[in-house]
PDB file of C-alpha atoms and ligand atoms in Angstrom:
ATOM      1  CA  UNK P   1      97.342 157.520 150.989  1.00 92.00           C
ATOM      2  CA  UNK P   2      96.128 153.895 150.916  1.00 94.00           C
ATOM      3  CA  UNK P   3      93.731 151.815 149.008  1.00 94.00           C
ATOM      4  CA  UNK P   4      92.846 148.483 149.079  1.00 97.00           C
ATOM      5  CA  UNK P   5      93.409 146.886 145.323  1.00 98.00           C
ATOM      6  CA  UNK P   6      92.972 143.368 143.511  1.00 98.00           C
ATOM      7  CA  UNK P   7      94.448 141.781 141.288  1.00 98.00           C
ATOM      8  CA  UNK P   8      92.712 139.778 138.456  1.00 98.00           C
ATOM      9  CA  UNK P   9      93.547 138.107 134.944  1.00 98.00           C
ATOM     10  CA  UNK P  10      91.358 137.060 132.333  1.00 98.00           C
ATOM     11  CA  UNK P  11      93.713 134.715 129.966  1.00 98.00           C
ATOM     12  CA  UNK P  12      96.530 136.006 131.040  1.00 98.00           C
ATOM     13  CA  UNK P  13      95.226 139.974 130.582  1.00 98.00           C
ATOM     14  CA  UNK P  14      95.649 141.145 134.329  1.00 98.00           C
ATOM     15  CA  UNK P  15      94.426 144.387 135.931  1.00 98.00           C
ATOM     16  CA  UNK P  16      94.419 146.251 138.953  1.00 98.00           C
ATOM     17  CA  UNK P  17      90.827 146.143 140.138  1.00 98.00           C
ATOM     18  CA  UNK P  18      90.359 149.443 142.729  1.00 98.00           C
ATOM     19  CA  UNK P  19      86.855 149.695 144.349  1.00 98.00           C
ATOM     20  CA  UNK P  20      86.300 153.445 143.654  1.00 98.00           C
ATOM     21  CA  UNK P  21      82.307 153.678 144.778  1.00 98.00           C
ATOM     22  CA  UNK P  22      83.332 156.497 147.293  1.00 97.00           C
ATOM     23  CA  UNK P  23      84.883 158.411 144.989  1.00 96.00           C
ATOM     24  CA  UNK P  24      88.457 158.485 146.163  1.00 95.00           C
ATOM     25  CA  UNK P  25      90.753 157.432 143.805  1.00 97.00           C
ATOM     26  CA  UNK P  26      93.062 160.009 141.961  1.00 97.00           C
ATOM     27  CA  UNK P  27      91.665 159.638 138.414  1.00 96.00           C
ATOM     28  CA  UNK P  28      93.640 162.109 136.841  1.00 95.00           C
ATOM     29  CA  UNK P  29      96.951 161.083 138.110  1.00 98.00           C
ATOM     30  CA  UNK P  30      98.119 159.172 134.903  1.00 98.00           C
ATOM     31  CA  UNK P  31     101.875 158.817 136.559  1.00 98.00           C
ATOM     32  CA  UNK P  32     100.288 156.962 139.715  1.00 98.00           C
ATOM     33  CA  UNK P  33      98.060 155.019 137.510  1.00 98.00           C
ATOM     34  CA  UNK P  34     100.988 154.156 135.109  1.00 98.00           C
ATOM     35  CA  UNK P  35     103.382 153.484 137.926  1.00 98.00           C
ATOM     36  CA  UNK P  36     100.535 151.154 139.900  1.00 98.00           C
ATOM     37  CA  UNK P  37     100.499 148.889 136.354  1.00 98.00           C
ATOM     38  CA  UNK P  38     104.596 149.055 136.026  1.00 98.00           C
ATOM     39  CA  UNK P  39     105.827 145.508 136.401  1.00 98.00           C
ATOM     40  CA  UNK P  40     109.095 146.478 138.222  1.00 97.00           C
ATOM     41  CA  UNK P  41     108.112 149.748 140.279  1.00 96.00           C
ATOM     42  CA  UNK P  42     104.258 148.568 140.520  1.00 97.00           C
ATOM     43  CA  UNK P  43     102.160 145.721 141.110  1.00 97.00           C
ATOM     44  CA  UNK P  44     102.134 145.047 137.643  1.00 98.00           C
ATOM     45  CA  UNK P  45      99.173 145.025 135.267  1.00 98.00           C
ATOM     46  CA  UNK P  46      98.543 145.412 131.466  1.00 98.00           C
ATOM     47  CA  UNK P  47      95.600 148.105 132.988  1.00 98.00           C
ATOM     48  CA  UNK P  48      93.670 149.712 135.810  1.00 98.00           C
ATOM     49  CA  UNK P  49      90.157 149.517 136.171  1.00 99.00           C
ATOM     50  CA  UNK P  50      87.987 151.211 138.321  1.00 98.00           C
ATOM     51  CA  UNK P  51      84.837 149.948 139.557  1.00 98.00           C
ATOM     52  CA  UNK P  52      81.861 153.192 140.373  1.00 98.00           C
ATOM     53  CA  UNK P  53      78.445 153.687 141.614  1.00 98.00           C
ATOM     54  CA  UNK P  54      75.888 154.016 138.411  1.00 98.00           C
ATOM     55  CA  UNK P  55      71.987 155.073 138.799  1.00 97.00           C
ATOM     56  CA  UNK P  56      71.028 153.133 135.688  1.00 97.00           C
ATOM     57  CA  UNK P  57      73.063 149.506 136.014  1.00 98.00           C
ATOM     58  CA  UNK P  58      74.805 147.593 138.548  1.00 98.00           C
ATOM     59  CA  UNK P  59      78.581 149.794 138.281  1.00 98.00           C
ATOM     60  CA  UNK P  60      80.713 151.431 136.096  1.00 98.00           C
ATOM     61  CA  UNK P  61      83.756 150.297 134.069  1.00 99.00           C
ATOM     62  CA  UNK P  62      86.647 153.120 133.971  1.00 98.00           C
ATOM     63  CA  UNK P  63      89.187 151.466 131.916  1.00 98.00           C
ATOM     64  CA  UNK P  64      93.582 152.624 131.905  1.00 98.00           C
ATOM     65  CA  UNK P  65      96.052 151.422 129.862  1.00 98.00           C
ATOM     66  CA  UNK P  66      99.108 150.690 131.405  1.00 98.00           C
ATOM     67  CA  UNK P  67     100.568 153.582 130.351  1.00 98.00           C
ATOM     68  CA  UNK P  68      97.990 155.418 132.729  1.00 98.00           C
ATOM     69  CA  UNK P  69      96.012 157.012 130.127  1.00 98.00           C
ATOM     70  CA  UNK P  70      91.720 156.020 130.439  1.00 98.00           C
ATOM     71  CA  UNK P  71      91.231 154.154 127.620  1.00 98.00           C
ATOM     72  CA  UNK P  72      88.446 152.738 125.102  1.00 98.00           C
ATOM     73  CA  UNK P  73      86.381 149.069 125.698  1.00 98.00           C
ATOM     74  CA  UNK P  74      88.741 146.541 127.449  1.00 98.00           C
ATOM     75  CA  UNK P  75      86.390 143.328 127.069  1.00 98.00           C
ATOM     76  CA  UNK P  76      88.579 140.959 129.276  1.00 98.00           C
ATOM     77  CA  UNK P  77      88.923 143.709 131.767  1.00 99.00           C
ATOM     78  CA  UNK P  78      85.108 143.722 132.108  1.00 99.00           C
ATOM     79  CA  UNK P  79      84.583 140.287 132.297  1.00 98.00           C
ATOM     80  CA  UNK P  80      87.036 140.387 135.166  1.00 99.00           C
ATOM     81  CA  UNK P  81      85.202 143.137 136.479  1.00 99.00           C
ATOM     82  CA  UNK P  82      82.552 141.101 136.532  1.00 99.00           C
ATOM     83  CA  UNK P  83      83.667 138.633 138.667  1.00 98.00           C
ATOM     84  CA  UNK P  84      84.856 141.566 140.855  1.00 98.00           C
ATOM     85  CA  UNK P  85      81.195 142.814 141.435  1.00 98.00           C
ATOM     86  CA  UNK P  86      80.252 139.533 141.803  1.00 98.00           C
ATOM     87  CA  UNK P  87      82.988 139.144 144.891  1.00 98.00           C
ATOM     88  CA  UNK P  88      81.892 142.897 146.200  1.00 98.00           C
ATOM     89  CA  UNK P  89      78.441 140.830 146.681  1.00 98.00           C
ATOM     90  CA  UNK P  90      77.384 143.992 144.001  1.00 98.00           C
ATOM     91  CA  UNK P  91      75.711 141.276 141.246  1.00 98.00           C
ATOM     92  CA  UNK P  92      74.718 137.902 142.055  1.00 98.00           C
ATOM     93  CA  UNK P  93      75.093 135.569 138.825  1.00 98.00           C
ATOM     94  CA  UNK P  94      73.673 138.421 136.016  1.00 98.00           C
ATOM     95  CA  UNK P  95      74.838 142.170 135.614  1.00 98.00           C
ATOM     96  CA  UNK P  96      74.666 144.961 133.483  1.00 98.00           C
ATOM     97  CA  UNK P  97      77.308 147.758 133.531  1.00 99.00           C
ATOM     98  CA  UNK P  98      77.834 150.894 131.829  1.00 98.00           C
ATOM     99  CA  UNK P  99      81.598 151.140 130.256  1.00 98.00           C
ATOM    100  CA  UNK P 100      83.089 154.158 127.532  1.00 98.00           C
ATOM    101  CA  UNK P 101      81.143 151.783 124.304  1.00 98.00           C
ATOM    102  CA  UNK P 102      77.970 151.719 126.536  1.00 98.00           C
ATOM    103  CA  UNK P 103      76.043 148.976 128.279  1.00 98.00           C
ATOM    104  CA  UNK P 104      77.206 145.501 128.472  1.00 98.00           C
ATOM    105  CA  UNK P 105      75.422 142.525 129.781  1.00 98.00           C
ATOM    106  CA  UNK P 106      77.198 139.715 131.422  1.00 98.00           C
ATOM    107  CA  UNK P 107      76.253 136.297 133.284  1.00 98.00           C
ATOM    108  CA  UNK P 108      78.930 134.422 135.398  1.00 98.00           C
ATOM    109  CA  UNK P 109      78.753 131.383 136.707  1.00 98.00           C
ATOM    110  CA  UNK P 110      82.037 129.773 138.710  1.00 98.00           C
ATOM    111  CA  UNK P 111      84.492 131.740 136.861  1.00 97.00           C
ATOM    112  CA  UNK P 112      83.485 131.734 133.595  1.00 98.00           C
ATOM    113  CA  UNK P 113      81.929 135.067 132.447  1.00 98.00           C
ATOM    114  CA  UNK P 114      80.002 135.542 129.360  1.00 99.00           C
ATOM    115  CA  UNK P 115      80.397 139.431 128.201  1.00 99.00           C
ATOM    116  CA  UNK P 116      78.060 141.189 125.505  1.00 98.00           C
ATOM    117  CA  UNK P 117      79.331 142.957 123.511  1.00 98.00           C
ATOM    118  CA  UNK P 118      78.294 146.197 121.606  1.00 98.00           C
ATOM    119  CA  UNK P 119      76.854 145.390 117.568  1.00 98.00           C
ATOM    120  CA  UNK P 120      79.379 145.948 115.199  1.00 98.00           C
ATOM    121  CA  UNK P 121      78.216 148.097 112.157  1.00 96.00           C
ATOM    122  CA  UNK P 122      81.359 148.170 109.514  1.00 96.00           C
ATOM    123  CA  UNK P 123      84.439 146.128 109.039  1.00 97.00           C
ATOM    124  CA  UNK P 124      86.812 147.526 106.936  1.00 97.00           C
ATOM    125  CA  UNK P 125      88.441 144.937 104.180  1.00 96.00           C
ATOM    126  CA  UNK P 126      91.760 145.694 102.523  1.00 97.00           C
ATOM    127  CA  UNK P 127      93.442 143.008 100.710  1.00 95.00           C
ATOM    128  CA  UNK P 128      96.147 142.211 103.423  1.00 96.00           C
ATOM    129  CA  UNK P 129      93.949 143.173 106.940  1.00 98.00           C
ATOM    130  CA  UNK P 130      90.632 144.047 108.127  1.00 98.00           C
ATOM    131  CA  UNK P 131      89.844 147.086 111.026  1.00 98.00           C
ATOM    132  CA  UNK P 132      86.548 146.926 112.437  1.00 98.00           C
ATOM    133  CA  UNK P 133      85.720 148.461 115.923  1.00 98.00           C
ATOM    134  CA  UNK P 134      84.683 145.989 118.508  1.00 98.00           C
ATOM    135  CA  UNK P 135      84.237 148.960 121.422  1.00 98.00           C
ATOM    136  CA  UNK P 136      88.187 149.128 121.028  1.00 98.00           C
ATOM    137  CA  UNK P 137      89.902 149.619 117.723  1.00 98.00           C
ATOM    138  CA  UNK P 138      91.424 146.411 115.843  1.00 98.00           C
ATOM    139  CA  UNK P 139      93.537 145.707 112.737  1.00 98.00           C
ATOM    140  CA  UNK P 140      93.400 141.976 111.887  1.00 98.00           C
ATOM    141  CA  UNK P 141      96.112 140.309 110.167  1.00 98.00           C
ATOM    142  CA  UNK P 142      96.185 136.574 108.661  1.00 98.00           C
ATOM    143  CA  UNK P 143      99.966 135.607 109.139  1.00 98.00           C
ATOM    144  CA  UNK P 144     102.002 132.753 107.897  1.00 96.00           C
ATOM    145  CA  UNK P 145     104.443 131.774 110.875  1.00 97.00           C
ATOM    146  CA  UNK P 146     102.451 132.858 113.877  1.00 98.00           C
ATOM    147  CA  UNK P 147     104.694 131.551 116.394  1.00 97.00           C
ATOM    148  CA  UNK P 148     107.754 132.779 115.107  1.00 97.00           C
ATOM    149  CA  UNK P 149     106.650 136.560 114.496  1.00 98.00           C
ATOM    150  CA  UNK P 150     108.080 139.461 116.554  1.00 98.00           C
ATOM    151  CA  UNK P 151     104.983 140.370 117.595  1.00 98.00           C
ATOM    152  CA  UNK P 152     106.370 143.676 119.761  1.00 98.00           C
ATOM    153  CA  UNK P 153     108.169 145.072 116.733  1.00 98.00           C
ATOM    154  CA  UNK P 154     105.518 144.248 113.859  1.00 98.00           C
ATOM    155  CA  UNK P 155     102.602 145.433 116.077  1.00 98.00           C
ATOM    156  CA  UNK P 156     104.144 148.815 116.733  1.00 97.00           C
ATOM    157  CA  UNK P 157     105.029 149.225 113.026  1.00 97.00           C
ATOM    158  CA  UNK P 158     101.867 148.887 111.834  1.00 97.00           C
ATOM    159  CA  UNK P 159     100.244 150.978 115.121  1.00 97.00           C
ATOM    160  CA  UNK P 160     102.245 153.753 114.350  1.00 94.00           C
ATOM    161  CA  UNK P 161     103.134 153.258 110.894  1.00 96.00           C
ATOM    162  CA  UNK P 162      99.267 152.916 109.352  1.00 97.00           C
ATOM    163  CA  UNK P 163      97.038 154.073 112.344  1.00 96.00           C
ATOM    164  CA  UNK P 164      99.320 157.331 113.844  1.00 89.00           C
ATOM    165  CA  UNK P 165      98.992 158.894 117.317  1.00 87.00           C
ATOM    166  CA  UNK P 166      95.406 157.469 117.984  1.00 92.00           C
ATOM    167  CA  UNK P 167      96.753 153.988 116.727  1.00 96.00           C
ATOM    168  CA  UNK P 168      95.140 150.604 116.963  1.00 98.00           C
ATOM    169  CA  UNK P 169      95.333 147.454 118.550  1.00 98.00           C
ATOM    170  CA  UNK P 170      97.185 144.943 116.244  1.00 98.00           C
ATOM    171  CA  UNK P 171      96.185 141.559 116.238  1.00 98.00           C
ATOM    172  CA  UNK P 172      97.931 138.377 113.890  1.00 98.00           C
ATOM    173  CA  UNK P 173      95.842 135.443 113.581  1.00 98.00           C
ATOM    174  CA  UNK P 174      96.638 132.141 112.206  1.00 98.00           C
ATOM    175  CA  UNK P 175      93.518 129.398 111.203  1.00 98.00           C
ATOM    176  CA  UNK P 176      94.125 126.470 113.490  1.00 98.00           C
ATOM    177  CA  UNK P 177      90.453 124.586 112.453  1.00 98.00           C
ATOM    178  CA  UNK P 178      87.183 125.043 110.717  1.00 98.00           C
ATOM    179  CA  UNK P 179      86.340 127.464 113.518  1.00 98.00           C
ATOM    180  CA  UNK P 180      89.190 128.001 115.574  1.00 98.00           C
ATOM    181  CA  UNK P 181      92.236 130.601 115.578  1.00 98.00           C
ATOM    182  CA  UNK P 182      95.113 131.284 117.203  1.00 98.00           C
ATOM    183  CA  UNK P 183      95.745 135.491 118.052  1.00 98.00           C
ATOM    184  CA  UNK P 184      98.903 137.271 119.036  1.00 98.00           C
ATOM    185  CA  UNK P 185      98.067 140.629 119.721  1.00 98.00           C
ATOM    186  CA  UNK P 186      99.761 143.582 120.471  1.00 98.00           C
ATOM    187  CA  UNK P 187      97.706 146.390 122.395  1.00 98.00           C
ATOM    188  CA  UNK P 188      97.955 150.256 122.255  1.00 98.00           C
ATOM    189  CA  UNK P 189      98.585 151.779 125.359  1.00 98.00           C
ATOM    190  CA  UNK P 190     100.634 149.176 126.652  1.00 98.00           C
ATOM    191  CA  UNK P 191     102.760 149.319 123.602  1.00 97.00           C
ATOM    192  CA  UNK P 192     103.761 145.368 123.740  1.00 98.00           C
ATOM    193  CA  UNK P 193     102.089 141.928 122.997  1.00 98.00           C
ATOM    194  CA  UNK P 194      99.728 140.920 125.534  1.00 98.00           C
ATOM    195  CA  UNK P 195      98.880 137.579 126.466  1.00 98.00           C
ATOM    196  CA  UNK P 196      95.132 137.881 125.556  1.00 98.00           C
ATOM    197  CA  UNK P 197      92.783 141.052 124.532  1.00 98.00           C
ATOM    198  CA  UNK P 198      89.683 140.458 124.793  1.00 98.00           C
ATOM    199  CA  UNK P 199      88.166 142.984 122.573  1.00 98.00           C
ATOM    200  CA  UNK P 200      90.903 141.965 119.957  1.00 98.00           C
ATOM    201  CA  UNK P 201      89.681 138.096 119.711  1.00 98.00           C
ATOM    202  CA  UNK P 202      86.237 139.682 119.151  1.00 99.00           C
ATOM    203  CA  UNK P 203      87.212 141.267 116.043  1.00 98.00           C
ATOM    204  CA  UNK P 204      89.416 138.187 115.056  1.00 98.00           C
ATOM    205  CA  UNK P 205      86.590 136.350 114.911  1.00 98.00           C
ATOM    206  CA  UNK P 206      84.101 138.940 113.271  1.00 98.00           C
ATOM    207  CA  UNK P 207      86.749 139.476 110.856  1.00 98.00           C
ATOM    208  CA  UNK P 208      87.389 135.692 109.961  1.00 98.00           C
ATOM    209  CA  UNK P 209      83.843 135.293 109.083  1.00 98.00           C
ATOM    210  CA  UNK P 210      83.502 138.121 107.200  1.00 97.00           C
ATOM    211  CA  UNK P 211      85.973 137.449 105.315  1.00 97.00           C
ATOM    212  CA  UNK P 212      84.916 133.611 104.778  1.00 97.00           C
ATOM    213  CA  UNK P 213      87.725 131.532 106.695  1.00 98.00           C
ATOM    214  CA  UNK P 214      84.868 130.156 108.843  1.00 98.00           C
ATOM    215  CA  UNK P 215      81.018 129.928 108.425  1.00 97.00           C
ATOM    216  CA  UNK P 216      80.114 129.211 112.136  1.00 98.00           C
ATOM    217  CA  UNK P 217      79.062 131.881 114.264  1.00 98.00           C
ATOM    218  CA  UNK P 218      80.628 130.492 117.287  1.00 98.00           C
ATOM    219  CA  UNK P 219      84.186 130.952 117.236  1.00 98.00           C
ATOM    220  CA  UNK P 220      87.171 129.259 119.667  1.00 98.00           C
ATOM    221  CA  UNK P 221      90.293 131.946 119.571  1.00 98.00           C
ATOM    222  CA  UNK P 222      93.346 130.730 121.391  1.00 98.00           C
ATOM    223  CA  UNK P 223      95.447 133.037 122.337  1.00 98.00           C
ATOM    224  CA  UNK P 224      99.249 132.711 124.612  1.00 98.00           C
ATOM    225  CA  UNK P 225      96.982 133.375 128.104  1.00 98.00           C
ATOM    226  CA  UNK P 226      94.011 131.174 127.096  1.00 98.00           C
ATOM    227  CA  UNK P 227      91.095 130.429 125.428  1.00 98.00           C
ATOM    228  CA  UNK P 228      88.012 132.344 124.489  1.00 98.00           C
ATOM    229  CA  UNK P 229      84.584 131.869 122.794  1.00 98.00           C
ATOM    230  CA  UNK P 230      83.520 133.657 120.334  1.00 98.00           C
ATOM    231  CA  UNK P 231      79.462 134.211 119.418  1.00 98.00           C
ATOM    232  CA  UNK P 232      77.720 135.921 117.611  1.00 98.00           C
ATOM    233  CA  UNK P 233      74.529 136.729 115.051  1.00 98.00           C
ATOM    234  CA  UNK P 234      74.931 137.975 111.415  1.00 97.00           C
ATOM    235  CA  UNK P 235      72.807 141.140 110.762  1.00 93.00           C
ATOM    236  CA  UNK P 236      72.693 143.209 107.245  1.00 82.00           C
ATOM    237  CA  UNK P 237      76.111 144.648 106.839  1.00 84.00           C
ATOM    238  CA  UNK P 238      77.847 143.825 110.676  1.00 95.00           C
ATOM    239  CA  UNK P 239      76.961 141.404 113.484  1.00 98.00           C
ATOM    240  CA  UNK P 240      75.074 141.770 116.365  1.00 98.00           C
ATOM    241  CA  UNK P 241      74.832 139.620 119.998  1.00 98.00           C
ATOM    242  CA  UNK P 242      78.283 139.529 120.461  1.00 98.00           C
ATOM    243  CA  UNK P 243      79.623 137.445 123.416  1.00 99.00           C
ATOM    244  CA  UNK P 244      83.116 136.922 125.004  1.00 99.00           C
ATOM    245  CA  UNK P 245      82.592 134.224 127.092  1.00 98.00           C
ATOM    246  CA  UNK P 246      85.948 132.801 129.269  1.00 98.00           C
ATOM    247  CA  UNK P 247      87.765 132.584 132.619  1.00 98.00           C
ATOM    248  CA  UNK P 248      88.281 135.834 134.546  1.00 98.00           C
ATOM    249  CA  UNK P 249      89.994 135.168 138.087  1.00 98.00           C
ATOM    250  CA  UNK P 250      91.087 136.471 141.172  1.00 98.00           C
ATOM    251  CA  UNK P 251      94.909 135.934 142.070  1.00 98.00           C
ATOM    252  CA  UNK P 252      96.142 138.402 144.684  1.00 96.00           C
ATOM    253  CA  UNK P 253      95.021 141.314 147.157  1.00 97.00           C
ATOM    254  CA  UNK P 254      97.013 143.946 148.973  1.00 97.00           C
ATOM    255  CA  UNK P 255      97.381 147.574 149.709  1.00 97.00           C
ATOM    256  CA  UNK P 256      98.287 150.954 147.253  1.00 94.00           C
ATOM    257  CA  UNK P 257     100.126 152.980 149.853  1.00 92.00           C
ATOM    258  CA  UNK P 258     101.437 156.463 147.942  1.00 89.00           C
TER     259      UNK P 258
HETATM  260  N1  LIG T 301      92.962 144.286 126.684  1.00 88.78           N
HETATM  261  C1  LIG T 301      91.791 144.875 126.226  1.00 88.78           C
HETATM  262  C2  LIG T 301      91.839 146.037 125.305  1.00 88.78           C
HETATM  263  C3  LIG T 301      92.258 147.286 126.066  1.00 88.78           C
HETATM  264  C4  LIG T 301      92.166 148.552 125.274  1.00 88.78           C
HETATM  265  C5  LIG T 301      93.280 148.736 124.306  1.00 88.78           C
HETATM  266  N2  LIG T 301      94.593 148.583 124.845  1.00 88.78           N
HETATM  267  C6  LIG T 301      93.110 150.115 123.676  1.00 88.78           C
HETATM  268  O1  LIG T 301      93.540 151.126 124.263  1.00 88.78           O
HETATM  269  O2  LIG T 301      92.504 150.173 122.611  1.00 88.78           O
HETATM  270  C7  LIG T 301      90.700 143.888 125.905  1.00 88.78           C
HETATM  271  O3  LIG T 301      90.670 142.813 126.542  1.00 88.78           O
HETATM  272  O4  LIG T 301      89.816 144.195 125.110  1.00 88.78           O
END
């Protein structure tokens, strides 16, 4: 079989972006998918996302991890599906989507898309981390020597070690200015740091304010792919209109042939 595919990052997050609107990609198949994202034996992505028909929005978001298994909300993934629809002449410069958390909201304009996210009701705080929910799940971590941390091996501690099969996404953060972090993040699924997550910087930066490190409620989050903007309004006991706003491009095109 073939399929045409594309390749997009968003700060260094890539995915392999399959049109699926006539229904003919093997969804199922979590050894295709898995090998499709395997850097040496595939094209090489930290997911697969498909993009489908919807009667109530513009498409759908099916989101796999690398490891070929659908996952929950991928929020760089969607902003670069975003720019996908927006090349598929599907959306002009607003669209609204339906992915696994629900329906999202975005605006792009060059390549810069701006994502909304779903509210966030609870974040959890424990002395050393918070875990909120930000349409994926997140443990957030302040850490002392950010650059020099083993990010691979600590992240899959705590996944496994705190969080068990279902696990989290584990994100270490380090304050870089009044509003500003840097994130290293390691994601579930692909089990190994990533250069960005998109959902993950969300709940850095809900997580930071909670717990007081800044007071603005528009947060910069640097992470090793890029940087993202964080927004966002403070309700009762969570936040609500969330954005990710940041670059989400295309960088190659070819064929699946299996
Ligand atoms: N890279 C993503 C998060 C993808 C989902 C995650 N690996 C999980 O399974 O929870 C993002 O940009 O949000």
């Amino acid at each position: 079989m073939k399929l045409d595919f594309f390749k997009y990052q968003g700060t260094g997050n890539d995915f392999v972006l399959v049109d699926n609107r006539h229904e003919i990609f093997p969804k199922n198949d979590t050894k295709l998918i898995a090998k499709i994202c395997d850097r040496r034996f595939g094209v090489g992505a930290d997911g697969l996302i498909l993009l489908e028909n919807d009667r109530m929005t513009d498409f759908k978001m099916v989101y796999y991890n690398s490891d070929g298994g659908e996952s929950t909300m991928c929020g760089n993934g969607g902003r670069c599906l975003v720019a996908f629809a927006k090349y598929l002449g599907i959306i002009d410069t607003e669209a609204t989507f339906v992915a696994i958390d629900g329906i999202h909201t975005a605006q792009i304009r060059g390549d810069i898309v701006k994502l909304k996210m779903q509210d966030v009701e609870e974040i959890k705080v424990k002395p050393q981390y918070s875990f909120l929910d930000t349409g994926s799940p997140h443990h957030v971590q302040l850490v002392d020597a950010l650059d020099d941390m083993d990010v691979p091996s600590e992240g899959a501690k705590l996944r496994y070690g705190l969080y068990g099969k279902p696990g989290s996404n584990i994100n270490f953060v380090s304050q870089s200015g009044a509003d500003s972090f840097n994130v290293r993040t390691y994601e579930r699924g692909v089990e190994n740091e990533t250069l960005s997550c998109g959902t993950g910087v969300t709940a850095v930066a809900l997580a930071m304010h909670r717990a007081g490190k800044t007071v603005s409620n528009q947060v910069q989050v640097n992470t090793p792919g890029g940087e993202l903007e964080i927004s966002f309004d403070v309700a009762n006991s969570g936040y609500t209109e969330i954005y990710l706003k940041g670059p989400a491009t295309q960088v190659f095109k070819g064929t699946l042939e299996w």
